[in-house]
Backbone as a ProteinNet text record, in pm:
[ID]
protein_1_A
[PRIMARY]
MDLYTEPLKNYVSYFFENKYNKNMHEGIYNVNNANVVLICEMEHIKTQTEFEGIIYGEIKRYFVKCEMQVHSSDKYYTEGNNYFVFSIGKDISGDEKIINIEIPCYSTIFLYDKDITEVKGYINIRNGFLYGELEESGIQPTSDAPAYIDYVRNPNTIDI
[TERTIARY]
881.6	906.6	999.4	1141	1242.1	1234.2	1185.5	1131.5	1107.3	1027.3	942.6	1067.5	1042.3	1122.3	1087	1205.2	1155.1	1014.8	1009.7	897.7	739.5	733.8	615.8	640.4	716.2	776.1	707.5	753.8	733.4	553.4	452.5	346.4	267.9	295.3	252.6	235.8	386.1	441.8	341.9	256.4	172.7	35.3	32.2	-74.3	-33.7	82.5	120.8	133	192.8	198.7	113.5	-27.6	-144.9	-188.1	-195.6	-289.6	-399.3	-463.8	-580.3	-627.3	-544.1	-569.3	-556.6	-402.3	-455.3	-530.4	-631.5	-713	-819.5	-805.3	-971.2	-941.7	-817.8	-824.1	-868.7	-761.1	-762	-633.7	-697	-595.3	-516.2	-362.7	-305.2	-287.9	-316.3	-390.8	-590.6	-604.6	-757.1	-713.4	-548.6	-574.5	-483.5	-578.3	-496.7	-439.6	-447.7	-353.4	-343.1	-283.8	-274.3	-205	-254.2	-151.2	-160.7	-29.9	-20	-89.4	-217.4	-229.1	-207.9	-194.6	-83.1	-7.8	122.8	162.4	224.3	190.5	152.4	266.5	366.2	477.2	366.2	339.4	297	335.3	454	538.3	755.9	800.5	952.4	1031.4	1071.5	1152.3	1218.5	1388.3	1511.4	1580.7	1490.9	1616	1593.7	1649.8	1638.5	1529.5	1455.3	1300	1348.7	1317.8	1300.3	1111.5	1155.1	1032.5	930.8	927.8	899.6	1067.8	1110.8	1275.1	1366.9	1321.3	1481.4	1477	1618.7	1586.1	1599.5	1532.2	1574.3	1589.8	1657.2	1627.8	1571.3	1522.5	1484.3	1394.3	1260.7	1114.3	1021.2	968.1	888.1	783.5	692.5	516.7	493.3	442.6	309.7	202.2	107.3	-8.3	-41.8	-33.6	-80.5	-259	-261.8	-397.7	-355.9	-417.3	-423.5	-537.7	-520.3	-642.4	-593.2	-701.7	-717.4	-820	-770.8	-844.2	-857.6	-946.5	-970.6	-969.3	-989.7	-1093	-1212.9	-1271.3	-1423.6	-1372.9	-1450.1	-1466.6	-1468.7	-1385.6	-1399.8	-1409.5	-1362.2	-1347.3	-1178.1	-1095.9	-937.5	-930.7	-1009	-946.8	-1098.5	-1134.3	-1215.2	-1138.6	-1247.8	-1217.1	-1257.2	-1077.2	-1127.4	-1010.4	-1073.1	-1000.9	-957	-846.6	-765.6	-673.6	-694.2	-552.7	-499.9	-343.6	-311.9	-171.3	-147	-8.9	92.3	177.4	331.8	379	508.1	565.5	697	782.9	950.1	1044.2	1127.6	1244.6	1426.3	1512.3	1597.5	1673.1	1759.5	1740.3	1921.7	1977.6	2075.1	2202.8	2163.5	2261.2	2226.7	2122.8	2105.6	2005.7	1959.1	1872.8	1757.9	1605.4	1528.2	1399.9	1365.8	1272.3	1075.7	966.8	891	823.7	805	771.2	611.5	545	389.1	301.1	229.9	133.6	-14.3	-105.8	-208.3	-309.2	-407.1	-547.2	-599.8	-620.5	-591.4	-719.5	-782.7	-937.4	-948.5	-1033.3	-1132.3	-1101.5	-1060.9	-1016	-900.9	-832.2	-684.5	-699.4	-774.9	-796.9	-904.8	-968.7	-1029.7	-892.9	-786.3	-693.6	-572.4	-579.5	-448.5	-490	-684.8	-712.1	-802.6	-770.1	-908.2	-1027.1	-975.8	-1111.7	-1192.5	-1277.3	-1390.2	-1500.8	-1550.3	-1658.3	-1549.1	-1475.1	-1367.8	-1367.5	-1362.4	-1367.9	-1459.1	-1581.8	-1724.6	-1740.7	-1712.8	-1766.5	-1696	-1579.3	-1497.2	-1553.3	-1541.4	-1572.1	-1759.8	-1819	-1934.1	-1916.2	-1809.1	-1816.5	-1765.6	-1688.1	-1565.9	-1679.1	-1820.5	-1905	-1927.6	-2034.3	-2082.3	-2071.6	-1927.4	-1848	-1799.3	-1809.1	-1763.5	-1881	-2009.9	-2116.3	-2263.4	-2236.8	-2360.1	-2417.5	-2557.4	-2624.6	-2662.5	-2632.9	-2667.6	-2774.2	-2881.7	-3005	-3057.5	-3059.3	-3170.1	-3111.3	-3007.7	-2904.2	-3008.1	-3003	-3033.8	-2875.2	-2784.4	-2669.7	-2610.7	-2543.7	-2521.2	-2380.1	-2340.3	-2223.3	-2106.7	-2039.4	-1889.3	-1782.1	-1785.5	-1682.5	-1611.4	-1472.8	-1406.3	-1393	-1381.1	-1376.2	-1228.4	-1193.5	-1053.3	-1016	-906.8	-814.3	-912.2	-918.4	-1031.4	-1084.1	-1228.2	-1280.7	-1418.5	-1410.7	-1457.2	-1611.7	-1698.4	-1860.7	-1890.6	-2021.7	-2043.5	-2227.5	-2313.4	-2438	-2511.2	-2545.2	-2660.6	-2774.9	-2765.1	-2937.3	-3014.8	-3094.5	-3248.6	-3342.3	-3293.3	-3412.4	-3278.5	-3373.7	-3292.2	-3372.8	-3346.9	-3402.6	-3347.8	-3481.7	-3448.6	-3498.4
152.1	293.2	272.6	159.8	180.7	137.2	40.2	-29.9	46.9	206.5	262.4	366.7	425	544.6	631.9	795.7	889.5	928.4	1022.5	1032.5	926.2	833.1	709.8	797.1	815.7	780.6	903.4	1013	1159.7	1184.8	1111.4	1098	1007.6	915	865.7	849.5	943.8	998.3	1039.4	1118.4	1220.9	1136.5	1012.4	895.8	799.7	821.1	733.3	816.4	917.8	991.3	1038.2	1012.7	1112.7	975.7	1001.5	890.5	836.2	959.4	996.9	768.1	809.7	688.1	530.4	567.8	406.2	379.6	537.1	454.4	430.4	445.5	456	316.9	238	160.9	197.9	319.6	330.2	305.8	267.3	212.2	133.2	127.7	4.2	-67.4	14.3	34.2	-109.5	-89.5	-188.2	-304.1	-348.7	-474.5	-617.7	-716.2	-729.6	-858.8	-918.9	-1041.4	-1047.3	-1062.3	-1046.1	-1176.7	-1241.4	-1369.8	-1343.3	-1398.5	-1340.4	-1531.7	-1449.8	-1635.3	-1637.1	-1481.9	-1467.6	-1383.7	-1389.1	-1321.3	-1351.7	-1244.8	-1195.6	-1157.3	-1141.7	-1045.3	-1001.2	-831	-773.1	-741	-670.1	-604	-592.6	-588.2	-553.7	-506.6	-355.3	-233.7	-249.1	-265.2	-315	-186.6	-123.9	54.7	123.2	273.4	306.5	362.7	497.1	480.1	576.4	731.1	815.1	826.8	831.4	825.6	908.8	1048.8	1186.8	1188.9	1244.9	1297.9	1137.7	1060.1	985.8	840.6	827.1	724.9	560.8	492.9	366.7	289.1	140.4	-5.9	-141.7	-166.5	-314.3	-278.4	-206	-173.1	-295	-378.7	-427.5	-406.3	-436.1	-436.4	-558.8	-607.9	-723.3	-715.9	-765.1	-840.9	-936.9	-892.6	-927.8	-967.8	-1130.7	-1131.7	-1171.5	-1096.9	-1121	-1154	-1279.8	-1297.1	-1230.4	-1154.4	-1030.3	-1090.1	-1008.1	-1012.7	-862	-791.2	-625.1	-628.7	-475.7	-510.4	-437.7	-332.4	-308.1	-303.1	-390.7	-367.8	-224	-160	-47.8	-16.9	84.5	71.6	32.6	27.1	-13	-141.6	-167.3	-341.6	-367.7	-479.2	-573	-673.9	-794.1	-887.4	-1027	-1091.5	-1196.1	-1129.7	-1143	-1089	-992.9	-955.5	-808	-822.5	-736.9	-703.9	-531.6	-545.3	-438.9	-469.2	-402.5	-387.7	-294.6	-367.4	-303.7	-290.2	-185.6	-159.2	-81.5	-212.6	-211.4	-180.2	-126.7	-46.8	-71.3	-93.1	-86.3	145.3	184.5	292.4	267.7	409.7	438.2	388.6	333.8	243	53.3	73.7	-108.7	-135.7	-95.2	-113.3	-107.7	-244.5	-251.6	-164.5	-80.7	21.2	-14.6	7.3	-17.6	187.4	219.8	328.4	309.8	208.2	248.1	154.6	152.9	-37.9	101.4	40.7	99.8	-44.6	18	-113.1	-107.4	-189.5	-241.3	-224.3	-248.2	-206	-325.8	-351.2	-475.2	-559.1	-485.4	-558.8	-665.5	-579.4	-647.3	-787.3	-718.6	-802.7	-1002.8	-939.5	-1079.3	-1186.5	-1055.8	-1059.1	-1135.3	-1175.6	-1232.7	-1330.3	-1332.6	-1359.5	-1447.7	-1591.2	-1687.6	-1753.9	-1748.3	-1773.3	-1664	-1723	-1533	-1542	-1660.2	-1637.5	-1545.7	-1579.9	-1436.8	-1362.4	-1335.7	-1199.1	-1081.3	-1186.6	-1084.3	-1136.2	-1161	-1123.2	-1041.6	-1025.7	-920	-781	-819.7	-621.8	-578.7	-681.4	-687	-652.6	-701.1	-619	-482.7	-462.6	-305.5	-199.5	-219.1	-138.8	-112.6	-205	-99.6	-39.2	-74	56.2	161.5	159.3	327	389.9	310.4	377.7	350.2	312.9	261.7	174.9	184.5	75.1	53.8	-56.1	-29.5	-41.6	-134.1	-117	-63.7	37	164.1	271	344	433.9	456.8	343.4	340.4	371.6	335.3	377.4	219.1	205.8	58.9	46.5	-88	-105.9	-133.4	-24.1	-67.9	-213.6	-204.3	-333.4	-303.9	-162.9	-126.6	5.9	-16.1	97.6	147.5	250.6	317.8	295.5	302.7	291.1	294.9	489.1	507.3	591.9	573.8	666	686.1	818.7	884.4	892.2	836.9	864.8	971.7	1009.7	1073.4	1052	1003.3	996.9	1129.9	1161.7	1292.2	1243	1372.1	1350.7	1290.4	1220.2	1186.2	1297.6	1384.8	1549	1591.5	1686.8	1840.4	1935	1976.5	2039.2	2209.9	2297.6	2396.7	2487.3
632	542	449.4	503.8	475.5	320	312.9	157.6	29.4	117	42.5	-46.2	-183.3	-237.8	-126.6	-183.5	-88.7	-101.8	-285.6	-244.1	-203.7	-253.1	-146.6	-21.9	67.7	200.2	228.4	153.2	196.6	186.2	66.9	33.5	135.5	251.8	317.1	455.9	469.3	648	678.6	652.2	725.9	813.1	692.6	779.1	864.2	879.1	970.4	1104.8	1070.9	1213.8	1262.9	1212.5	1295.2	1276.9	1462.8	1585.2	1540.9	1478.2	1512.5	1379	1321.6	1192.5	1278	1400.1	1359.2	1556	1604.2	1668	1603.6	1537.7	1425.3	1346.6	1311.4	1236.4	1048.2	1049.8	949.7	859.1	744.7	610.3	697.7	693.3	761.1	848	939.2	1065.4	1085.8	1005	1002	1009.3	915.5	909.5	981.1	1057.4	1133.5	1093.5	1019.6	902.4	823.6	700.4	540.5	485.1	411.1	383.5	220.3	126.5	-15.5	-67.9	-149.9	-221.5	-339.6	-427.8	-601.1	-551.3	-625	-678.5	-795.6	-901.4	-1068.9	-1109.2	-1190.7	-1252.3	-1389.8	-1329.6	-1493	-1644.9	-1560.6	-1563.4	-1578	-1703.7	-1623.1	-1668.8	-1684.6	-1756.1	-1713.9	-1855.8	-1806	-1806.1	-1926.3	-1923.6	-1779	-1776.7	-1659.7	-1705.6	-1554.6	-1603.1	-1464.5	-1533.5	-1460.1	-1367.2	-1224.2	-1180.6	-1090.5	-1081.6	-960.9	-938.9	-1075.9	-1058	-1012.5	-1009.1	-943.5	-1089.8	-1100.9	-1147	-1145.8	-1149.6	-1102.9	-1219.6	-1193.7	-1320.5	-1295.3	-1384.7	-1371.1	-1278.5	-1326.7	-1246.4	-1273.8	-1168.8	-1208.5	-1119.4	-1150.8	-1147	-1116	-997	-958.2	-953.7	-953.1	-902.9	-785.9	-716.8	-575.5	-536.8	-468.2	-396.4	-294.9	-179.3	-8.6	3.8	105.5	187.6	319.3	327.5	502.8	525.9	693.3	872.9	806.4	838.5	894.2	1029.9	1073.8	1183	1135.9	1014.5	933.8	813.8	746.1	574.7	557.6	438.1	373.1	257.3	162.8	62.8	-18.6	110.1	73.7	113.9	202.5	280.5	306.8	280.6	320.3	354.9	405.5	465.3	361.8	366.2	277.9	127.7	-0.1	-103.7	-75.4	-107.4	-174.1	-302.3	-371.6	-483.5	-477.9	-489.7	-525.9	-636.6	-706.8	-800	-705.4	-682	-627.4	-760	-743.3	-876.6	-776.9	-855.7	-730.8	-847.6	-799.6	-834.4	-779.1	-900.5	-773.8	-829.1	-703.1	-674	-757.3	-732.9	-782.3	-669.5	-566.7	-530.6	-550.8	-581.2	-644.6	-527.7	-437	-336	-402.8	-356.1	-420.5	-282.1	-420.8	-299.6	-384.7	-311	-360.9	-404.2	-543.4	-575.8	-569.8	-605.6	-597	-567.2	-486.2	-459.4	-522.3	-563.1	-608.8	-582.9	-602.7	-641.8	-748.6	-816.5	-964.5	-998.5	-1115.7	-1192.7	-1207.5	-1211	-1207.5	-1328.6	-1458.6	-1533	-1578.5	-1461.8	-1427	-1364.3	-1274.2	-1148.8	-1238.1	-1291	-1403.8	-1483.9	-1577.2	-1575.1	-1516.5	-1422.2	-1380.7	-1260	-1213.1	-1105.9	-1224.4	-1167.8	-1282.1	-1239.9	-1077.1	-934.1	-1028.1	-1134	-1130.4	-960.4	-950	-789.9	-711.4	-729.6	-567.8	-625.8	-763.6	-848.9	-787.1	-853.2	-826.3	-736	-635.1	-514.8	-423.8	-434.8	-460.5	-480	-677.6	-720	-657.7	-634.6	-562.7	-381.4	-327.3	-162.5	-238.6	-299.9	-289.5	-389.9	-491.3	-575.6	-419.4	-335.2	-250.7	-162.2	-112.4	-72.3	-110.8	-271.8	-395.1	-372.8	-391.7	-446	-416.1	-238.8	-179	-188.2	-117.9	-130.2	-340.8	-412	-539.3	-579.7	-495.8	-544.1	-453	-383.2	-367.5	-414.1	-441.5	-499.6	-706.8	-764.1	-904.7	-960.8	-881.6	-963.4	-973.1	-1165.5	-1155.8	-1157.1	-1105.7	-1107.8	-1114	-1181.1	-1329	-1292.6	-1397.8	-1437.3	-1380.2	-1479.7	-1456.7	-1373.4	-1228.8	-1118.9	-1148.9	-1216.8	-1103.7	-964.4	-918.2	-831.7	-716	-658.2	-534.9	-618.8	-523.6	-594.5	-388.9	-429.9	-276.5	-286.2	-243.2	-275.5	-157.8	-183.7	-78.5	-119.2	-42	-22.8	-24.5	-118.4	-72.3	39.4	151.8	220	219.9	298.4	259	293.2	377.5	409.8	450.8	423.5	484.4	578.3	672	778.2	785.7	799.4	698.9	822.5
[MASK]
++++++++++++++++++++++++++++++++++++++++++++++++++++++++++++++++++++++++++++++++++++++++++++++++++++++++++++++++++++++++++++++++++++++++++++++++++++++++++++++++

């Protein structure tokens, strides 16, 4: 948490303080092990930039591919390959801080990971979690999903 900026720390603190998340292996508590496989610098902004009211210098964005072992796969972390974009910048005191962590859209993953088989496998698994059973739902998988989507299935029957 010391690596997070204050706004990011405030945003995630409730999640980490909630004991239910730990007991149910939600979010980061779901991760048993993670090995970084690939890191690519996507962007380097050398000028000072304001983000959520705080000035940062030397902002860098990194595309990161991790091979992860998880307690159970979900739409955020799956067994095997996972992808992230880390935004890191120097605060006014010169300390490097994590400004943001996001799951990249599929076009970004295709751009930076040249292993097409692994990328397609990840996308198929993630689409299944985002949109439900694709074959039965009639929903076509997207090639460029946004970072986070919550999907709620309609019930098969309704009791009166």
